[in-house]
mmCIF file of C-alpha atoms in Angstrom:
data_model
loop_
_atom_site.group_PDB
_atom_site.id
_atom_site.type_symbol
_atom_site.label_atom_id
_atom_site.label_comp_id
_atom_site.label_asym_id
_atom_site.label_seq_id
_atom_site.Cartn_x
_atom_site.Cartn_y
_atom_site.Cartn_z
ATOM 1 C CA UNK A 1 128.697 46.478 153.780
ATOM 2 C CA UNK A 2 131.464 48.977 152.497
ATOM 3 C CA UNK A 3 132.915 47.604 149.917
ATOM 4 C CA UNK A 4 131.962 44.672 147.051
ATOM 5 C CA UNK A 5 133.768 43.277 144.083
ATOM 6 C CA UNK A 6 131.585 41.764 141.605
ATOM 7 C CA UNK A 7 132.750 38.464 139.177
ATOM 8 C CA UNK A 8 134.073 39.243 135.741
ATOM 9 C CA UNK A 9 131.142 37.319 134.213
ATOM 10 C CA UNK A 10 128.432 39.132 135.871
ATOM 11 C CA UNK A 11 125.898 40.844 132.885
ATOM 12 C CA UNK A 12 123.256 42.066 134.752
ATOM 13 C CA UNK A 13 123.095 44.190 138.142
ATOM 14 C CA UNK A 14 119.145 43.976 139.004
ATOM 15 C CA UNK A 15 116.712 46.907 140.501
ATOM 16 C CA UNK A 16 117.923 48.011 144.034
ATOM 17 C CA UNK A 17 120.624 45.486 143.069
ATOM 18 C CA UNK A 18 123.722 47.625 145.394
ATOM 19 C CA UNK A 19 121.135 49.752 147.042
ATOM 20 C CA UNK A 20 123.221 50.180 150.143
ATOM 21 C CA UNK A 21 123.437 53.350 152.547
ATOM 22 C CA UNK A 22 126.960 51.739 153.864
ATOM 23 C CA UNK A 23 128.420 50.859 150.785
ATOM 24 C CA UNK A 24 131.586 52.881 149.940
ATOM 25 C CA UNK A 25 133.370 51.211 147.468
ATOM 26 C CA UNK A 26 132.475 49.326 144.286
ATOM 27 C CA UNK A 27 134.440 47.794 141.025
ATOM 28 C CA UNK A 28 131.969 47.419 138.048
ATOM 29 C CA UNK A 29 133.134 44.427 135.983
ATOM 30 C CA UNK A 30 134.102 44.923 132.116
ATOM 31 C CA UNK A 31 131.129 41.987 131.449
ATOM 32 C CA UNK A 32 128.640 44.206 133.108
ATOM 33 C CA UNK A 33 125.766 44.956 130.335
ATOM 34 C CA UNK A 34 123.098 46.546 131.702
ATOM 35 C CA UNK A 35 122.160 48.353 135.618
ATOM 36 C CA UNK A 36 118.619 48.112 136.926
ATOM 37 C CA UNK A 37 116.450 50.940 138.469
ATOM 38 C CA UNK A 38 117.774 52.390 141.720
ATOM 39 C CA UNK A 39 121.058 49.731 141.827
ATOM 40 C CA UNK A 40 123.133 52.675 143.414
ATOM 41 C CA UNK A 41 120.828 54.874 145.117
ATOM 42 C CA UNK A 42 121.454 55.798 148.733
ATOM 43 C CA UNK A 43 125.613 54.693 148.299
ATOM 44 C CA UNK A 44 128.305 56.500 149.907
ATOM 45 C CA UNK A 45 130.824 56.361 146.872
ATOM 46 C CA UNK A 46 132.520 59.648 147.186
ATOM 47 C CA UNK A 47 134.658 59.889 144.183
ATOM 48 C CA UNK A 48 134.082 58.711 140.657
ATOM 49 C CA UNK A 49 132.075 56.091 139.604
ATOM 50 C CA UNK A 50 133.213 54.155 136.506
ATOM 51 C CA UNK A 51 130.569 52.941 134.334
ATOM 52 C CA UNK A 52 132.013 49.718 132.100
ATOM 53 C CA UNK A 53 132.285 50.250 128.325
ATOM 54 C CA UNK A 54 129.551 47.409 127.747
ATOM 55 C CA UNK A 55 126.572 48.468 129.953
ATOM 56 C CA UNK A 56 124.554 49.972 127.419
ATOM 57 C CA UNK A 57 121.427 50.780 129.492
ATOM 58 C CA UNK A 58 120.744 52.821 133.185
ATOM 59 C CA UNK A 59 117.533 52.137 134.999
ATOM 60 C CA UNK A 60 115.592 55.249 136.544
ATOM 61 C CA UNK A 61 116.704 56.160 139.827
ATOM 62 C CA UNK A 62 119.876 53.899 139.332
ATOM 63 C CA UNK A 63 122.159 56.329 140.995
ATOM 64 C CA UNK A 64 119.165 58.128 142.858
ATOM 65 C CA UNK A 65 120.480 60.813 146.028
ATOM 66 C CA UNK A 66 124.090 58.763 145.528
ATOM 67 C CA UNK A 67 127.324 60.839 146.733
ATOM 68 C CA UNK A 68 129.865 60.228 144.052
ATOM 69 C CA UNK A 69 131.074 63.660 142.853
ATOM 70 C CA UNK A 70 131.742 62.063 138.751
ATOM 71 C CA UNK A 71 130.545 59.573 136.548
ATOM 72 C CA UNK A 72 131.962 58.746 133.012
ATOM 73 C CA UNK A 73 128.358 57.524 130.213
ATOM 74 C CA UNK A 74 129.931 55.217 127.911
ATOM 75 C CA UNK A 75 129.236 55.175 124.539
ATOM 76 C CA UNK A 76 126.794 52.313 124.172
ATOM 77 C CA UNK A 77 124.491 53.984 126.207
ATOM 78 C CA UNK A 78 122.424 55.752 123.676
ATOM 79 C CA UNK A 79 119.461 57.189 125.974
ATOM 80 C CA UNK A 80 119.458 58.735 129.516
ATOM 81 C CA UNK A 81 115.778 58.543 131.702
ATOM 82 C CA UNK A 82 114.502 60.616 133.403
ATOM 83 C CA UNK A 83 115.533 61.126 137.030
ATOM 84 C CA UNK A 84 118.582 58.641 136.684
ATOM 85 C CA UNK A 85 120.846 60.887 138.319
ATOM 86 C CA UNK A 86 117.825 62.400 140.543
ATOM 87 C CA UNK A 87 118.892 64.402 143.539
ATOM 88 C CA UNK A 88 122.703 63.236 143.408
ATOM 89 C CA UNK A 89 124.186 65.812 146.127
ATOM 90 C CA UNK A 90 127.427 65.844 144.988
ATOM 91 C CA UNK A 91 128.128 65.378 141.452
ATOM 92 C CA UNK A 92 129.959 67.667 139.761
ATOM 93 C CA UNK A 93 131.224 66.384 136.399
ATOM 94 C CA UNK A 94 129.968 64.354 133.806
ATOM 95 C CA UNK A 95 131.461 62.811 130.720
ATOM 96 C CA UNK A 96 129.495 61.674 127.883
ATOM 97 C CA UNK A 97 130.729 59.970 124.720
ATOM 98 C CA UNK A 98 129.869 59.530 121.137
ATOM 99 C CA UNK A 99 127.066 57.238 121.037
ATOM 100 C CA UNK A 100 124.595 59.145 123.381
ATOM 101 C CA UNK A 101 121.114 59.897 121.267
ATOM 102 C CA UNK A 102 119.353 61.483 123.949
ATOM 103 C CA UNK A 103 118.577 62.831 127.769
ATOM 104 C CA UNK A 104 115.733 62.810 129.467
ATOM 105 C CA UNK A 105 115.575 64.836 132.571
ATOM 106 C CA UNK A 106 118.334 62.454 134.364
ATOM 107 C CA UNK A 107 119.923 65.021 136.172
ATOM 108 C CA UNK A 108 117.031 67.299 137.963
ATOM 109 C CA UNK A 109 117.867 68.115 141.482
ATOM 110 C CA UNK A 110 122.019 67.700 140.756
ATOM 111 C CA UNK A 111 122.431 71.346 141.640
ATOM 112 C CA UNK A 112 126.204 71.033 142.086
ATOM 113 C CA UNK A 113 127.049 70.332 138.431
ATOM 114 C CA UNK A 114 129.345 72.535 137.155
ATOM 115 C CA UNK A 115 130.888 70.426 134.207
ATOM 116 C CA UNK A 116 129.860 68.749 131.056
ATOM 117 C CA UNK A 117 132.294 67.415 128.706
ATOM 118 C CA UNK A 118 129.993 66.249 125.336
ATOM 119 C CA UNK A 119 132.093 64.131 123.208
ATOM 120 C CA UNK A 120 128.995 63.506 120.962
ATOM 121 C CA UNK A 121 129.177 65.605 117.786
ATOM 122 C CA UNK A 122 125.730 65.848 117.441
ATOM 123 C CA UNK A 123 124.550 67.232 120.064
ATOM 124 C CA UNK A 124 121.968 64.756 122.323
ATOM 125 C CA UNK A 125 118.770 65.781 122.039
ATOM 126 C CA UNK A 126 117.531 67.089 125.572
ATOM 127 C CA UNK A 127 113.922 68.907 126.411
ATOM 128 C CA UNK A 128 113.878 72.620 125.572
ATOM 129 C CA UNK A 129 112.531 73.895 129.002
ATOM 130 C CA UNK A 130 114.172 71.992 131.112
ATOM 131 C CA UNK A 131 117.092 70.953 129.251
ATOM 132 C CA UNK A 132 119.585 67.343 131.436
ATOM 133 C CA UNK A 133 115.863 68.257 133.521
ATOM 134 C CA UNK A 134 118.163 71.555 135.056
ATOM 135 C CA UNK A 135 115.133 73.459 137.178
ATOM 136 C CA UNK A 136 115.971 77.372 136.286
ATOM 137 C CA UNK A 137 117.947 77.728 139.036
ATOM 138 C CA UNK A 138 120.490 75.756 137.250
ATOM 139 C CA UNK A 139 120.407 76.935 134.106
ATOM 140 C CA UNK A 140 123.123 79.435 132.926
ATOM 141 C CA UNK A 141 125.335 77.888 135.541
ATOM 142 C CA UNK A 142 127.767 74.502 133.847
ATOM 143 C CA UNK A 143 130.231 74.804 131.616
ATOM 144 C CA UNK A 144 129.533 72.391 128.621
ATOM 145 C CA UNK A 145 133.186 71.303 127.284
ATOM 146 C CA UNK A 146 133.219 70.451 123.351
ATOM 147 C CA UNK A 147 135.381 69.262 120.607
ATOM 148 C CA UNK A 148 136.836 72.023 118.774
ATOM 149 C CA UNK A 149 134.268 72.648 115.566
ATOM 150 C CA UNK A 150 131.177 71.562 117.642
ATOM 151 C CA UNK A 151 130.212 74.302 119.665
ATOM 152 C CA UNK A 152 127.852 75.997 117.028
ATOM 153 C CA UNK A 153 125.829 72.651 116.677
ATOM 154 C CA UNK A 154 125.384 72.853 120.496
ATOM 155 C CA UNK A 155 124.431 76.242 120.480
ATOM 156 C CA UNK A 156 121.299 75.594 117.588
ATOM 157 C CA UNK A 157 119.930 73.821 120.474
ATOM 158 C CA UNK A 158 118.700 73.553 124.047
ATOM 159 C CA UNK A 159 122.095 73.098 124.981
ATOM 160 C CA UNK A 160 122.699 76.724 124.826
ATOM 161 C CA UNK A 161 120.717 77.273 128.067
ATOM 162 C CA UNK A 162 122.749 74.570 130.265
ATOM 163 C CA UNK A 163 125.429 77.690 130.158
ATOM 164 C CA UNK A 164 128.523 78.348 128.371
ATOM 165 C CA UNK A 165 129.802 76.312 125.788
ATOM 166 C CA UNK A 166 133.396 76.099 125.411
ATOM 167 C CA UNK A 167 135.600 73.805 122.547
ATOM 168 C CA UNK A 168 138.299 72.709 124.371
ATOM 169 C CA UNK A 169 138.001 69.156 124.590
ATOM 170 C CA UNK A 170 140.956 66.958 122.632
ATOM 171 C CA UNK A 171 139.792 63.845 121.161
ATOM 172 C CA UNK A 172 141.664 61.570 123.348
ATOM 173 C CA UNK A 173 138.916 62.166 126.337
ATOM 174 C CA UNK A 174 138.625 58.553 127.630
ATOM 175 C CA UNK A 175 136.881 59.844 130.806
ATOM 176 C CA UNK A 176 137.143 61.733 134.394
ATOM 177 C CA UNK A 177 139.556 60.294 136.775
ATOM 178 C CA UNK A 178 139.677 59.953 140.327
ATOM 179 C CA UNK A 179 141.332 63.247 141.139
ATOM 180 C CA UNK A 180 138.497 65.472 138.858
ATOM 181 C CA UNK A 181 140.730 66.061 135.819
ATOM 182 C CA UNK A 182 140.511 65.250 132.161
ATOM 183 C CA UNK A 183 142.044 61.989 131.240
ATOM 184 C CA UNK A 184 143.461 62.084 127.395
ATOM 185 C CA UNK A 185 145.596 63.582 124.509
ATOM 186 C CA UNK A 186 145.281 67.371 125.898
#
């Protein structure tokens, strides 16, 4: 199994639900509310993976040692578990929107993050030691992009240890697109 296209009226992707070494290639429909534990862990998607504007909740290990290099957090996703993101080898960029509350330590062993574009304008609340759960190796090391007017409210928090915090982000982010770059108004 490579590739799978789901029907517009699924709601509900169960645990291990796409769990597939093989799989390469997957559209998430709009309808799609909510993604079970490890439903994407193991997959071979090497580019971004779009997360539907509905789902509003990530199970733990959903996207567990998967090889997609982005991934866009909607809004209605207000909290991020622990180890959701665990181990992802290649991920590079993230994009979170307004709406997101808090982080748990989703991202520990992601060591090839390098950007973070934070739409929320209060900052999520993440754990002060091991803030996005970044072992110290990490820490220091991704660029967190910001609205303009933001970046001190980022810096009054944990945030500040991720690494540099830079205001450049327009408010027309809608998310990161195949090729890597900043979809928007900038």
């Amino acid at each position: 199994l490579k590739k799978i296209s789901l029907p517009n009226t699924l709601k509900i992707l169960g645990t291990c639900g796409l769990c597939c070494e093989t799989l390469t290639e997957i559209d998430l429909p709009e309808s799609l509310d909510s993604i079970g534990e490890q439903c994407f862990a193991e997959t071979q998607i090497p580019s971004a993976l779009h997360i539907p504007d509905n789902v509003s909740s990530i199970g733990m290990y959903c996207l567990h040692h998967s090889q997609f290099t982005s991934v866009n957090i909607p809004e209605n996703i207000k909290h991020l578990k622990s180890d959701t993101f665990f181990w992802s080898d290649n991920l590079e960029r993230i994009t979170l929107h307004e709406g997101l509350e808090k982080i748990d330590f989703a991202f520990s062993l992601s060591n090839k993050i390098s950007h973070i574009y934070s739409m929320p304008s209060t900052p999520p609340e993440v754990d002060s030691s091991r803030p996005l759960g970044f072992y110290p190796d990490m820490l220091g090391k991704v660029t967190v992009h910001v609205r303009p007017g933001y970046g001190e409210a980022y810096m009054q928090t944990p945030w500040k240890k991720v690494g540099p915090i830079v205001e450049d982000l327009g408010s027309g982010v809608e998310e990161i697109g195949e090729e890597n770059a900043i979809l928007g108004d900038e």
